[in-house]
C-alpha positions as protocol buffer text, in pm:
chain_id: "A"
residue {
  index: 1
  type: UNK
  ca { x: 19545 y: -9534 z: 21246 }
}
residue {
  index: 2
  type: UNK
  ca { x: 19473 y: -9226 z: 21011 }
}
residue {
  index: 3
  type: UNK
  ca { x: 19217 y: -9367 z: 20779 }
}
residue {
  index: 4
  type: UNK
  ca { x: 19044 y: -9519 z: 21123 }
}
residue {
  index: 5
  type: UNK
  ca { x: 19079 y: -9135 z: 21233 }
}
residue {
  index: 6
  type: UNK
  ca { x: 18911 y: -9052 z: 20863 }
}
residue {
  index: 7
  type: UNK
  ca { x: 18633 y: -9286 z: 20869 }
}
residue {
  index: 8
  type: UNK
  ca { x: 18527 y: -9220 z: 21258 }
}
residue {
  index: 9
  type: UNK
  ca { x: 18521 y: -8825 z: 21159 }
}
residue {
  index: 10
  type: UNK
  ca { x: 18349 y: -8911 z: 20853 }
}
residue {
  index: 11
  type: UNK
  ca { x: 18111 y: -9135 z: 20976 }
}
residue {
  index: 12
  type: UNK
  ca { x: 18024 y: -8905 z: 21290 }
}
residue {
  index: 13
  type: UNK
  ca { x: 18014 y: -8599 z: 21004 }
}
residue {
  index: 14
  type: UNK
  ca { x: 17718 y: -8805 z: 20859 }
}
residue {
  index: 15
  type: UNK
  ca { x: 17527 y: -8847 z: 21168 }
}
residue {
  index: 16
  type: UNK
  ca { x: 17542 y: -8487 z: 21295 }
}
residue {
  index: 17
  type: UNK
  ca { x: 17444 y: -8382 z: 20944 }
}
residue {
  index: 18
  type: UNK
  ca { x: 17177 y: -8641 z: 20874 }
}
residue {
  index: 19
  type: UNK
  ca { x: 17037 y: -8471 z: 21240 }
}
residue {
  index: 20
  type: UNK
  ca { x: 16949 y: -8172 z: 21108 }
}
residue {
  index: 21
  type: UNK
  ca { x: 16769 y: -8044 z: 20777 }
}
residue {
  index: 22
  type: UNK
  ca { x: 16837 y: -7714 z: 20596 }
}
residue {
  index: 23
  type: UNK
  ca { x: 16564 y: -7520 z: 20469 }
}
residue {
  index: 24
  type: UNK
  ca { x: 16600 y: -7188 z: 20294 }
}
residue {
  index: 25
  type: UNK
  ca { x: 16950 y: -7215 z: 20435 }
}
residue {
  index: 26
  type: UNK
  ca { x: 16867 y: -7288 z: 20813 }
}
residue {
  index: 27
  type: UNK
  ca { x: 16916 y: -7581 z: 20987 }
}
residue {
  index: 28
  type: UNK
  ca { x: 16662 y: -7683 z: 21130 }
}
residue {
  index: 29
  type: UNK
  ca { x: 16671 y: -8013 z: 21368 }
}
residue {
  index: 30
  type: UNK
  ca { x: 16504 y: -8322 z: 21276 }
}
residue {
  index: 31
  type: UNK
  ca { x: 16336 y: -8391 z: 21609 }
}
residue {
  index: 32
  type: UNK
  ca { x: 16223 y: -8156 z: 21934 }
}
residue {
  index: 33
  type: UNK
  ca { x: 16216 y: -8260 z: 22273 }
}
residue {
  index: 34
  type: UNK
  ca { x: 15849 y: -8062 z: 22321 }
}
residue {
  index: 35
  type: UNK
  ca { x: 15700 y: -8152 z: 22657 }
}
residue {
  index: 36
  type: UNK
  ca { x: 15698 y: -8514 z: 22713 }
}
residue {
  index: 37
  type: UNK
  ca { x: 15708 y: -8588 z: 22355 }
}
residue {
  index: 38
  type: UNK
  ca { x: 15985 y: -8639 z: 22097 }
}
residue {
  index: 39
  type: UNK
  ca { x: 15841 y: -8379 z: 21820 }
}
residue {
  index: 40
  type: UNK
  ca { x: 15954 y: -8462 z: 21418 }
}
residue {
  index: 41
  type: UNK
  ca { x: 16005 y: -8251 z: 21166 }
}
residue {
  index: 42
  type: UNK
  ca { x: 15721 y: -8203 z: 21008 }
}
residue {
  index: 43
  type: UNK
  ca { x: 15837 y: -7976 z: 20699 }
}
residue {
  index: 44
  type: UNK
  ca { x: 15914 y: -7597 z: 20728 }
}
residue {
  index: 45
  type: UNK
  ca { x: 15950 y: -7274 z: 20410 }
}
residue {
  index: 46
  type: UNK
  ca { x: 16078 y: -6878 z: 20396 }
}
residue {
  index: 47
  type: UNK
  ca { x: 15817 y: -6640 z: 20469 }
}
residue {
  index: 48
  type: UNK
  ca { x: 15805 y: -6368 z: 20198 }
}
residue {
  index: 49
  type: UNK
  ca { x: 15662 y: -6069 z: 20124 }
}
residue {
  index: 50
  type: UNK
  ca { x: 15645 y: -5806 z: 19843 }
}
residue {
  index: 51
  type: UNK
  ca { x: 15990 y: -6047 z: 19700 }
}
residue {
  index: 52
  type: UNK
  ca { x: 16167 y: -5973 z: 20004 }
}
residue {
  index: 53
  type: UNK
  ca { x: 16284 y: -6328 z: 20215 }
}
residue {
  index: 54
  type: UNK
  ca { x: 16209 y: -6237 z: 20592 }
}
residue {
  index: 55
  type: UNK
  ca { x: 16215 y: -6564 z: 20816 }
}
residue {
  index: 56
  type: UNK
  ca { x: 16210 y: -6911 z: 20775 }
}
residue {
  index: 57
  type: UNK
  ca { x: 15967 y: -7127 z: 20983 }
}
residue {
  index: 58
  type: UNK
  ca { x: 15972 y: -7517 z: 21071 }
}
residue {
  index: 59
  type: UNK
  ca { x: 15641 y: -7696 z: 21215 }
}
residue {
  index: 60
  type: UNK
  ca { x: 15668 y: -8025 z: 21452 }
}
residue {
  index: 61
  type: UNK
  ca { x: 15471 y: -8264 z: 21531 }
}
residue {
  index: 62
  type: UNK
  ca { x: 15429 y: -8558 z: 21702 }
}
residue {
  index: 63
  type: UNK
  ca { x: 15323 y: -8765 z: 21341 }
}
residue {
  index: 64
  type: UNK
  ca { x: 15372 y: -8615 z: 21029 }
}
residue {
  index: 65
  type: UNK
  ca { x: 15093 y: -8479 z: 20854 }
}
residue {
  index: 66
  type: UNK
  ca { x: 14993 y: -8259 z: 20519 }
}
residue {
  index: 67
  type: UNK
  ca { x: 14652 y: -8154 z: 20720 }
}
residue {
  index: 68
  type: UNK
  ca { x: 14609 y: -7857 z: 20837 }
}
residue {
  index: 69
  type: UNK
  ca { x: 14280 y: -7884 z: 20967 }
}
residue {
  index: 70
  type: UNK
  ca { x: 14484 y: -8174 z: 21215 }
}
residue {
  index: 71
  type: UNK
  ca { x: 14756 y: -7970 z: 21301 }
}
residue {
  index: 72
  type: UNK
  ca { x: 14518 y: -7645 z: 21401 }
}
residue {
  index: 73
  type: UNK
  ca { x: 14250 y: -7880 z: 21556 }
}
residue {
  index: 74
  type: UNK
  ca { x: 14513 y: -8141 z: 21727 }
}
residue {
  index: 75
  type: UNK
  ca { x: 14522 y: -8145 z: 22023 }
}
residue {
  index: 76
  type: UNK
  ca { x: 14846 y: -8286 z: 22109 }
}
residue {
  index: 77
  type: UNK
  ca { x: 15219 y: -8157 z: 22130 }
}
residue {
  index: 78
  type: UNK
  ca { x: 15343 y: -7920 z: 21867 }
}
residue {
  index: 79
  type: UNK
  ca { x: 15560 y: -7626 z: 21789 }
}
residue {
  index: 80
  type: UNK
  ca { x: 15634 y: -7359 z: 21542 }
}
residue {
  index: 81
  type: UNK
  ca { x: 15982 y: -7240 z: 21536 }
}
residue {
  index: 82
  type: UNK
  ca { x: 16121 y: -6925 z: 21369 }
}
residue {
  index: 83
  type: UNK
  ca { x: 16468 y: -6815 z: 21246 }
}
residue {
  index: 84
  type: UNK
  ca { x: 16460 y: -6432 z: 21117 }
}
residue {
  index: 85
  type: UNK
  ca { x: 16674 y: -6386 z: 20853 }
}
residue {
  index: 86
  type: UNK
  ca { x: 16588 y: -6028 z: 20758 }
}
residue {
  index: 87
  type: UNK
  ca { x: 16671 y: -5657 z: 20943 }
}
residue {
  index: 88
  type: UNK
  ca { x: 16327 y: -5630 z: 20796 }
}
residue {
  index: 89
  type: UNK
  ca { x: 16180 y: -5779 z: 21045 }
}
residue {
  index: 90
  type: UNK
  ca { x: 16134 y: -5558 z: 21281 }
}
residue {
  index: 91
  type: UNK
  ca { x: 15885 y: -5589 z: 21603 }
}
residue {
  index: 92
  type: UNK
  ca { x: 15664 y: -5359 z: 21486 }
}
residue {
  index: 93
  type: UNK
  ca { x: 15652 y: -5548 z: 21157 }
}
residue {
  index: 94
  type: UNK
  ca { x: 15615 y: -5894 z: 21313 }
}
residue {
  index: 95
  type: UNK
  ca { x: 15326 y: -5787 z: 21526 }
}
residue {
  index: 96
  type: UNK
  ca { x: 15131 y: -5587 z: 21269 }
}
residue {
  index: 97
  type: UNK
  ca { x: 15153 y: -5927 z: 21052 }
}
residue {
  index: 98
  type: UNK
  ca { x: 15074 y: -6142 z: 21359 }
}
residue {
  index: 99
  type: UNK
  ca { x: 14762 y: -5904 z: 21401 }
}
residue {
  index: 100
  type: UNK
  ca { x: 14658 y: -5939 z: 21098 }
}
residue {
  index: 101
  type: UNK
  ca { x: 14706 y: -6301 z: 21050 }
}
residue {
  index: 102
  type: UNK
  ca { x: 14428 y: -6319 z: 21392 }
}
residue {
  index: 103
  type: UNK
  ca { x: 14192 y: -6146 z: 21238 }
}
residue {
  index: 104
  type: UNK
  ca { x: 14233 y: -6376 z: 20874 }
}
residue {
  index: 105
  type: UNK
  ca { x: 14254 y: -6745 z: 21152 }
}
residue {
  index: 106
  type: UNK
  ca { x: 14033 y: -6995 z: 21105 }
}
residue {
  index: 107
  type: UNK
  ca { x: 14002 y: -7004 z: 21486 }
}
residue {
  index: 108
  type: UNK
  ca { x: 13943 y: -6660 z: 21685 }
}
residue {
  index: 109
  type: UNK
  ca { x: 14175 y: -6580 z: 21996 }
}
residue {
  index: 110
  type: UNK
  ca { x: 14056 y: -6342 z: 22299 }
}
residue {
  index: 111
  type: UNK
  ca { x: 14134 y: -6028 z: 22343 }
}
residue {
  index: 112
  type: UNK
  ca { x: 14324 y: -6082 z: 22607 }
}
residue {
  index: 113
  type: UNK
  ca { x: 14520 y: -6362 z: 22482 }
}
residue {
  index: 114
  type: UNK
  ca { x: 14649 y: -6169 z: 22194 }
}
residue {
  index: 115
  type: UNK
  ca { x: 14712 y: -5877 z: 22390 }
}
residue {
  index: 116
  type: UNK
  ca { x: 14939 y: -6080 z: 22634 }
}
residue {
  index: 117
  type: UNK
  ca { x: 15104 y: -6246 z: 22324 }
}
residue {
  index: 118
  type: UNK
  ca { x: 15198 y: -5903 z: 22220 }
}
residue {
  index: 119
  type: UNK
  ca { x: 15327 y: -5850 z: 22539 }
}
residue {
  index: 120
  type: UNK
  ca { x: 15607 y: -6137 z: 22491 }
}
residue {
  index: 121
  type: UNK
  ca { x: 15769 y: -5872 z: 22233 }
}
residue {
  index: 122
  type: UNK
  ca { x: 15896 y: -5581 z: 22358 }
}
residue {
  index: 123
  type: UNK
  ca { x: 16209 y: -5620 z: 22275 }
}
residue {
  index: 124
  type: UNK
  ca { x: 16344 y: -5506 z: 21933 }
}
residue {
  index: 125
  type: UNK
  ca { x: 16405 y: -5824 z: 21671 }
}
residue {
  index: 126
  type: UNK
  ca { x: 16737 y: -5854 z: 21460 }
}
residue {
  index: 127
  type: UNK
  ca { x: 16900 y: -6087 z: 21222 }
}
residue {
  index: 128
  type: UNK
  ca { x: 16914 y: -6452 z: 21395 }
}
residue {
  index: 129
  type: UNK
  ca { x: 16674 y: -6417 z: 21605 }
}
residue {
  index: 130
  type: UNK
  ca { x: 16493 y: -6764 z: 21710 }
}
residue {
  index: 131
  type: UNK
  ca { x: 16092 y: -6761 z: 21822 }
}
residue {
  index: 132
  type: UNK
  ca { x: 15962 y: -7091 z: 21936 }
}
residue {
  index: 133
  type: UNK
  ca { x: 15582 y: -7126 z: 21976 }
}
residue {
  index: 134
  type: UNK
  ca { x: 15542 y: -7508 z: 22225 }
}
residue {
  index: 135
  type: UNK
  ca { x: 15213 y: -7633 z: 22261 }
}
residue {
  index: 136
  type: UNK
  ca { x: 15184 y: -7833 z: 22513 }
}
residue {
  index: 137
  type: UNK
  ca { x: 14785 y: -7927 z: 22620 }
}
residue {
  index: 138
  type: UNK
  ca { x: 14898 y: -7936 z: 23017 }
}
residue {
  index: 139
  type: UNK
  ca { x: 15033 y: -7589 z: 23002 }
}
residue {
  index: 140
  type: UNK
  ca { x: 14949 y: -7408 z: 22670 }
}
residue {
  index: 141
  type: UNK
  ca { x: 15150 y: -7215 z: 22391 }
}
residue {
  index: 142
  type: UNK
  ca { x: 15486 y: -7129 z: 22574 }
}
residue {
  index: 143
  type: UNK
  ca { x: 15667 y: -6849 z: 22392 }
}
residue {
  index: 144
  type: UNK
  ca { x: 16049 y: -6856 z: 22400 }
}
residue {
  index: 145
  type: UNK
  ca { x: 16285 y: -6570 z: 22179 }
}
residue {
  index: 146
  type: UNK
  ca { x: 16654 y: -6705 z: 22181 }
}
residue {
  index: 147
  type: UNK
  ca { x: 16584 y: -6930 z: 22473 }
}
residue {
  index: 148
  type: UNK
  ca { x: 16426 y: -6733 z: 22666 }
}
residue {
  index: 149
  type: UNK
  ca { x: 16086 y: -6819 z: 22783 }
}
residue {
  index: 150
  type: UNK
  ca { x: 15885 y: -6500 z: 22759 }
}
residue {
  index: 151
  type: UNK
  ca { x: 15522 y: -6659 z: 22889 }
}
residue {
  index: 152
  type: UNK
  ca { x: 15293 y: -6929 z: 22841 }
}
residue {
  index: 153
  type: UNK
  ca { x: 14919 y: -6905 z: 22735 }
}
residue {
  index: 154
  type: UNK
  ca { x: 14753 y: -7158 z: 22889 }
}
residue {
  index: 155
  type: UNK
  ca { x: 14422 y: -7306 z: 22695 }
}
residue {
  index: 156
  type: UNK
  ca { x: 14350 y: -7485 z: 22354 }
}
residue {
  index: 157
  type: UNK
  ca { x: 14181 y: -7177 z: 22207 }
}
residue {
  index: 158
  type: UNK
  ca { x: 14493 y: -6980 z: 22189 }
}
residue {
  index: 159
  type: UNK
  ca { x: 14685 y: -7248 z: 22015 }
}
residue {
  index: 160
  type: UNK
  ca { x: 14425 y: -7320 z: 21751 }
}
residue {
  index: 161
  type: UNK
  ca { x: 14422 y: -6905 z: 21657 }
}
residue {
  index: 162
  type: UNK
  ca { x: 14785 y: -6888 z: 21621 }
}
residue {
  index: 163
  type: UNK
  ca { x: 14887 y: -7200 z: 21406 }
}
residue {
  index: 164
  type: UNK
  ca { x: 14603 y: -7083 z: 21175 }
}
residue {
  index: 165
  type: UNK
  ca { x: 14816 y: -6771 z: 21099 }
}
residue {
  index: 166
  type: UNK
  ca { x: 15050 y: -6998 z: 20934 }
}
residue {
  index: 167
  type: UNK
  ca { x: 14849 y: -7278 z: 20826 }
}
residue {
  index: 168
  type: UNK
  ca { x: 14456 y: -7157 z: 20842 }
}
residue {
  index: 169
  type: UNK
  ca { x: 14249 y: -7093 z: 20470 }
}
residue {
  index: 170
  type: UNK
  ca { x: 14392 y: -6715 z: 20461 }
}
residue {
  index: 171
  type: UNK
  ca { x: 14746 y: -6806 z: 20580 }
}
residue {
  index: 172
  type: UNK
  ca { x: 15037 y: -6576 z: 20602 }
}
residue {
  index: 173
  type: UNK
  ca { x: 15224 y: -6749 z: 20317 }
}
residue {
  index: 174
  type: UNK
  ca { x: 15053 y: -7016 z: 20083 }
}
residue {
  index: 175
  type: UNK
  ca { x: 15422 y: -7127 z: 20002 }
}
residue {
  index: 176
  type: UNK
  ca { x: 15514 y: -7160 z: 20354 }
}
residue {
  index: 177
  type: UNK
  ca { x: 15207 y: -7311 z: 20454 }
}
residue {
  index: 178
  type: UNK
  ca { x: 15270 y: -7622 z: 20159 }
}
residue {
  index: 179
  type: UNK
  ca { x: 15617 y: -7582 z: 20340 }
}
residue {
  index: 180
  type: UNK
  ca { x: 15556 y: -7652 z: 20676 }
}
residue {
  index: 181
  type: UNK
  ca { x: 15282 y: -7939 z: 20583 }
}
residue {
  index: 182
  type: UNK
  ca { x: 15533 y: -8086 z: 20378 }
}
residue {
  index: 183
  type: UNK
  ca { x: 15375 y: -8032 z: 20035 }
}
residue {
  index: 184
  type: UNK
  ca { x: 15685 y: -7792 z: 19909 }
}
């Protein structure tokens, strides 16, 4: 009865494990339940800057892909979804960078779009801190920060100006971008 004990706990240790992939020492899950589709794991990386790690990110995706230009342009379900790992990141930090990366996107976002974005983060960030960005094309990019929805943009042109941040010719991190389009 034991070693049937054993091999159940070590067979059901290998499926929760084999559920989930670590990257840069988060675990991130292999699929996402993102509107009505089941969302894979497309590849994720650690954002850094001047040496210092600050989050790790993971990109989904209906099919995998190492395109960028598909993931920006697609048109289909998708998500970006952050784990800070840094007291570095701070909100003023995050939205200076996510400023910055609009103005370097491939795609250009409204004015008023980015200014209601902002608006999703008033509250301070800290180490462990989770960010999902959902596109969904009924509804738009839904923002959630530790599972709490903070708004939804609704529109295509929105979505296409913030994945470029991460994955557009002047990304954030070339080493996260290969990351997340499964080239790392």
């Amino acid at each position: 009865m034991k070693n049937l004990i054993l091999i159940l706990f070590f067979f059901i240790g290998i499926e929760s494990f084999a559920q989930t992939k670590t990257i840069s020492g988060v675990k991130f899950p292999l699929t996402e339940k993102i509107g009505k589709n089941e969302l894979v794991l497309n590849g994720g990386g650690l954002r850094e800057k001047y040496w210092m790690d600050l989050y790790v990110a993971a990109l989904y995706l209906e099919t995998k892909t190492s395109d960028a230009s598909k993931v920006i342009y697609g048109t289909e379900e998708m998500a970006i979804h952050i784990k800070i790992i840094s007291s570095s990141v701070t909100r003023e930090r995050f939205l200076e960078s996510v400023n910055e990366g609009f103005a370097n996107a491939t795609s250009k976002a409204s004015a008023e779009d980015k200014k209601k974005f902002i608006g999703f983060f008033s509250d301070e960030f800290k180490i462990g801190d989770v960010i999902h960005f959902d596109y969904t094309p009924e509804k738009g990019l839904k923002v959630t920060k530790n599972g709490v929805v903070k708004g939804t943009i609704p529109g295509y042109d929105f979505k296409k100006s913030l994945f470029s941040i991460w994955l557009g010719s002047k990304p954030a991190d070339e080493n996260l971008k290969k990351g997340m389009l499964g080239k790392g």
